[in-house]
Amino acid sequence: MMNAHDLVVRGEDWYARELGAGTAYTGCTFYDTDWTEVVNEGAVFDTCTFSGVRFNASRHTGAAFTNCTFTSCGFFDTGFVQCKLVGSRFERSTFGLLEVTGGDWSFAGFRGADLRGSGFDGVRLREADLTGTRLEGARVVRCDLSGALFHGARLKGADLRGSDLSSLDPGTAEVRGAVIDLEQAAVVATALGFELG
């Protein structure tokens, strides 16, 4: 059991550390910490700040990072399965090969993030801020994107099949080459004012 409040962790090596249920951090700050290959199964982080943290090749299952801020962090080959990141913000971070399966990332902020080639499958992303986000070649399938902000997002070649695109305005985002299914096409066409016959 670990329950920390307002802790400041600076420059520590957490390489391959195991975090489990019963571990909770609230209002803590992590600076330049190495989380490479960390295995996190159920740990909870609330209103924490991560700056310059390397999450590369780490795995997070059933964990929570709620209302956290990630600045200049690295998420290369990072995996999240059934995690909760409601209200968390990502700023100037890198995401090569990020894989997210299930979980709730509602209200998450990815403004201007480069998510090219990343994968989101069955994730709740309600009212997520994807303004100016690069999603070329990404997989965002079976996701709840209702109310999400897409202004200036680049979706060329993205696989969006099965996702809720009711808030996507093709006039304010780059959508050429994005892959959608017939049901989604009807939603987009209706949003553009077309009447389906």
PDB file of N, CA, C and O in Angstrom, residues 141-171:
ATOM      1  N   VAL A 141     -10.932   3.537 -33.663  1.00  0.00           N
ATOM      2  CA  VAL A 141     -12.075   2.701 -34.023  1.00  0.00           C
ATOM      3  C   VAL A 141     -12.948   2.397 -32.809  1.00  0.00           C
ATOM      4  O   VAL A 141     -12.466   2.253 -31.690  1.00  0.00           O
ATOM      5  N   ARG A 142     -14.272   2.361 -33.075  1.00  0.00           N
ATOM      6  CA  ARG A 142     -15.267   2.042 -32.038  1.00  0.00           C
ATOM      7  C   ARG A 142     -15.141   2.952 -30.819  1.00  0.00           C
ATOM      8  O   ARG A 142     -15.349   2.521 -29.679  1.00  0.00           O
ATOM      9  N   CYS A 143     -14.773   4.203 -31.034  1.00  0.00           N
ATOM     10  CA  CYS A 143     -14.598   5.155 -29.929  1.00  0.00           C
ATOM     11  C   CYS A 143     -15.796   6.096 -29.815  1.00  0.00           C
ATOM     12  O   CYS A 143     -16.426   6.444 -30.814  1.00  0.00           O
ATOM     13  N   ASP A 144     -16.097   6.500 -28.606  1.00  0.00           N
ATOM     14  CA  ASP A 144     -17.146   7.493 -28.360  1.00  0.00           C
ATOM     15  C   ASP A 144     -16.505   8.873 -28.405  1.00  0.00           C
ATOM     16  O   ASP A 144     -15.869   9.301 -27.454  1.00  0.00           O
ATOM     17  N   LEU A 145     -16.658   9.541 -29.547  1.00  0.00           N
ATOM     18  CA  LEU A 145     -16.076  10.870 -29.746  1.00  0.00           C
ATOM     19  C   LEU A 145     -17.149  11.951 -29.706  1.00  0.00           C
ATOM     20  O   LEU A 145     -16.947  13.047 -30.234  1.00  0.00           O
ATOM     21  N   SER A 146     -18.288  11.661 -29.096  1.00  0.00           N
ATOM     22  CA  SER A 146     -19.374  12.644 -29.064  1.00  0.00           C
ATOM     23  C   SER A 146     -18.912  13.901 -28.332  1.00  0.00           C
ATOM     24  O   SER A 146     -18.313  13.835 -27.269  1.00  0.00           O
ATOM     25  N   GLY A 147     -19.162  15.043 -28.955  1.00  0.00           N
ATOM     26  CA  GLY A 147     -18.786  16.319 -28.364  1.00  0.00           C
ATOM     27  C   GLY A 147     -17.315  16.653 -28.476  1.00  0.00           C
ATOM     28  O   GLY A 147     -16.859  17.692 -27.984  1.00  0.00           O
ATOM     29  N   ALA A 148     -16.518  15.789 -29.124  1.00  0.00           N
ATOM     30  CA  ALA A 148     -15.079  16.048 -29.257  1.00  0.00           C
ATOM     31  C   ALA A 148     -14.833  17.247 -30.170  1.00  0.00           C
ATOM     32  O   ALA A 148     -15.623  17.535 -31.080  1.00  0.00           O
ATOM     33  N   LEU A 149     -13.734  17.957 -29.930  1.00  0.00           N
ATOM     34  CA  LEU A 149     -13.364  19.124 -30.730  1.00  0.00           C
ATOM     35  C   LEU A 149     -12.339  18.698 -31.780  1.00  0.00           C
ATOM     36  O   LEU A 149     -11.256  18.224 -31.431  1.00  0.00           O
ATOM     37  N   PHE A 150     -12.696  18.865 -33.057  1.00  0.00           N
ATOM     38  CA  PHE A 150     -11.833  18.421 -34.155  1.00  0.00           C
ATOM     39  C   PHE A 150     -11.263  19.575 -34.974  1.00  0.00           C
ATOM     40  O   PHE A 150     -10.633  19.331 -35.993  1.00  0.00           O
ATOM     41  N   HIS A 151     -11.477  20.810 -34.573  1.00  0.00           N
ATOM     42  CA  HIS A 151     -11.081  21.940 -35.412  1.00  0.00           C
ATOM     43  C   HIS A 151      -9.590  21.878 -35.754  1.00  0.00           C
ATOM     44  O   HIS A 151      -8.742  21.832 -34.875  1.00  0.00           O
ATOM     45  N   GLY A 152      -9.289  21.847 -37.055  1.00  0.00           N
ATOM     46  CA  GLY A 152      -7.896  21.825 -37.491  1.00  0.00           C
ATOM     47  C   GLY A 152      -7.216  20.474 -37.367  1.00  0.00           C
ATOM     48  O   GLY A 152      -6.021  20.353 -37.643  1.00  0.00           O
ATOM     49  N   ALA A 153      -7.964  19.434 -36.969  1.00  0.00           N
ATOM     50  CA  ALA A 153      -7.370  18.096 -36.849  1.00  0.00           C
ATOM     51  C   ALA A 153      -7.060  17.542 -38.237  1.00  0.00           C
ATOM     52  O   ALA A 153      -7.773  17.801 -39.198  1.00  0.00           O
ATOM     53  N   ARG A 154      -5.979  16.773 -38.332  1.00  0.00           N
ATOM     54  CA  ARG A 154      -5.591  16.165 -39.602  1.00  0.00           C
ATOM     55  C   ARG A 154      -5.837  14.667 -39.522  1.00  0.00           C
ATOM     56  O   ARG A 154      -5.196  13.962 -38.754  1.00  0.00           O
ATOM     57  N   LEU A 155      -6.777  14.203 -40.335  1.00  0.00           N
ATOM     58  CA  LEU A 155      -7.251  12.821 -40.249  1.00  0.00           C
ATOM     59  C   LEU A 155      -6.954  12.010 -41.503  1.00  0.00           C
ATOM     60  O   LEU A 155      -7.525  10.931 -41.695  1.00  0.00           O
ATOM     61  N   LYS A 156      -6.073  12.488 -42.367  1.00  0.00           N
ATOM     62  CA  LYS A 156      -5.786  11.806 -43.625  1.00  0.00           C
ATOM     63  C   LYS A 156      -5.332  10.369 -43.363  1.00  0.00           C
ATOM     64  O   LYS A 156      -4.399  10.120 -42.601  1.00  0.00           O
ATOM     65  N   GLY A 157      -6.041   9.424 -43.968  1.00  0.00           N
ATOM     66  CA  GLY A 157      -5.667   8.020 -43.836  1.00  0.00           C
ATOM     67  C   GLY A 157      -6.009   7.399 -42.495  1.00  0.00           C
ATOM     68  O   GLY A 157      -5.681   6.230 -42.250  1.00  0.00           O
ATOM     69  N   ALA A 158      -6.693   8.139 -41.632  1.00  0.00           N
ATOM     70  CA  ALA A 158      -7.058   7.578 -40.322  1.00  0.00           C
ATOM     71  C   ALA A 158      -8.217   6.597 -40.468  1.00  0.00           C
ATOM     72  O   ALA A 158      -9.109   6.784 -41.291  1.00  0.00           O
ATOM     73  N   ASP A 159      -8.205   5.546 -39.680  1.00  0.00           N
ATOM     74  CA  ASP A 159      -9.300   4.575 -39.651  1.00  0.00           C
ATOM     75  C   ASP A 159     -10.232   4.975 -38.512  1.00  0.00           C
ATOM     76  O   ASP A 159      -9.877   4.874 -37.339  1.00  0.00           O
ATOM     77  N   LEU A 160     -11.413   5.463 -38.870  1.00  0.00           N
ATOM     78  CA  LEU A 160     -12.359   5.971 -37.871  1.00  0.00           C
ATOM     79  C   LEU A 160     -13.602   5.091 -37.767  1.00  0.00           C
ATOM     80  O   LEU A 160     -14.609   5.488 -37.167  1.00  0.00           O
ATOM     81  N   ARG A 161     -13.557   3.912 -38.337  1.00  0.00           N
ATOM     82  CA  ARG A 161     -14.754   3.069 -38.408  1.00  0.00           C
ATOM     83  C   ARG A 161     -15.322   2.729 -37.039  1.00  0.00           C
ATOM     84  O   ARG A 161     -14.588   2.402 -36.111  1.00  0.00           O
ATOM     85  N   GLY A 162     -16.644   2.845 -36.947  1.00  0.00           N
ATOM     86  CA  GLY A 162     -17.352   2.491 -35.728  1.00  0.00           C
ATOM     87  C   GLY A 162     -17.332   3.547 -34.643  1.00  0.00           C
ATOM     88  O   GLY A 162     -17.921   3.355 -33.583  1.00  0.00           O
ATOM     89  N   SER A 163     -16.666   4.676 -34.892  1.00  0.00           N
ATOM     90  CA  SER A 163     -16.598   5.737 -33.876  1.00  0.00           C
ATOM     91  C   SER A 163     -17.716   6.756 -34.061  1.00  0.00           C
ATOM     92  O   SER A 163     -18.222   6.951 -35.171  1.00  0.00           O
ATOM     93  N   ASP A 164     -18.099   7.403 -32.981  1.00  0.00           N
ATOM     94  CA  ASP A 164     -19.122   8.448 -33.019  1.00  0.00           C
ATOM     95  C   ASP A 164     -18.480   9.720 -33.568  1.00  0.00           C
ATOM     96  O   ASP A 164     -17.620  10.317 -32.920  1.00  0.00           O
ATOM     97  N   LEU A 165     -18.901  10.121 -34.773  1.00  0.00           N
ATOM     98  CA  LEU A 165     -18.335  11.312 -35.416  1.00  0.00           C
ATOM     99  C   LEU A 165     -19.357  12.445 -35.498  1.00  0.00           C
ATOM    100  O   LEU A 165     -19.241  13.332 -36.331  1.00  0.00           O
ATOM    101  N   SER A 166     -20.344  12.430 -34.618  1.00  0.00           N
ATOM    102  CA  SER A 166     -21.433  13.404 -34.694  1.00  0.00           C
ATOM    103  C   SER A 166     -20.961  14.842 -34.517  1.00  0.00           C
ATOM    104  O   SER A 166     -21.625  15.781 -34.965  1.00  0.00           O
ATOM    105  N   SER A 167     -19.801  15.053 -33.895  1.00  0.00           N
ATOM    106  CA  SER A 167     -19.325  16.425 -33.699  1.00  0.00           C
ATOM    107  C   SER A 167     -18.239  16.812 -34.712  1.00  0.00           C
ATOM    108  O   SER A 167     -17.678  17.906 -34.629  1.00  0.00           O
ATOM    109  N   LEU A 168     -17.963  15.934 -35.688  1.00  0.00           N
ATOM    110  CA  LEU A 168     -16.937  16.216 -36.697  1.00  0.00           C
ATOM    111  C   LEU A 168     -17.515  17.044 -37.832  1.00  0.00           C
ATOM    112  O   LEU A 168     -18.466  16.639 -38.491  1.00  0.00           O
ATOM    113  N   ASP A 169     -16.949  18.220 -38.054  1.00  0.00           N
ATOM    114  CA  ASP A 169     -17.333  19.072 -39.179  1.00  0.00           C
ATOM    115  C   ASP A 169     -16.235  18.961 -40.229  1.00  0.00           C
ATOM    116  O   ASP A 169     -15.142  19.496 -40.047  1.00  0.00           O
ATOM    117  N   PRO A 170     -16.501  18.248 -41.346  1.00  0.00           N
ATOM    118  CA  PRO A 170     -15.481  18.069 -42.379  1.00  0.00           C
ATOM    119  C   PRO A 170     -14.966  19.387 -42.952  1.00  0.00           C
ATOM    120  O   PRO A 170     -13.898  19.419 -43.568  1.00  0.00           O
ATOM    121  N   GLY A 171     -15.697  20.458 -42.714  1.00  0.00           N
ATOM    122  CA  GLY A 171     -15.263  21.757 -43.226  1.00  0.00           C
ATOM    123  C   GLY A 171     -14.179  22.402 -42.380  1.00  0.00           C
ATOM    124  O   GLY A 171     -13.519  23.348 -42.815  1.00  0.00           O
TER     125      GLY A 171
END
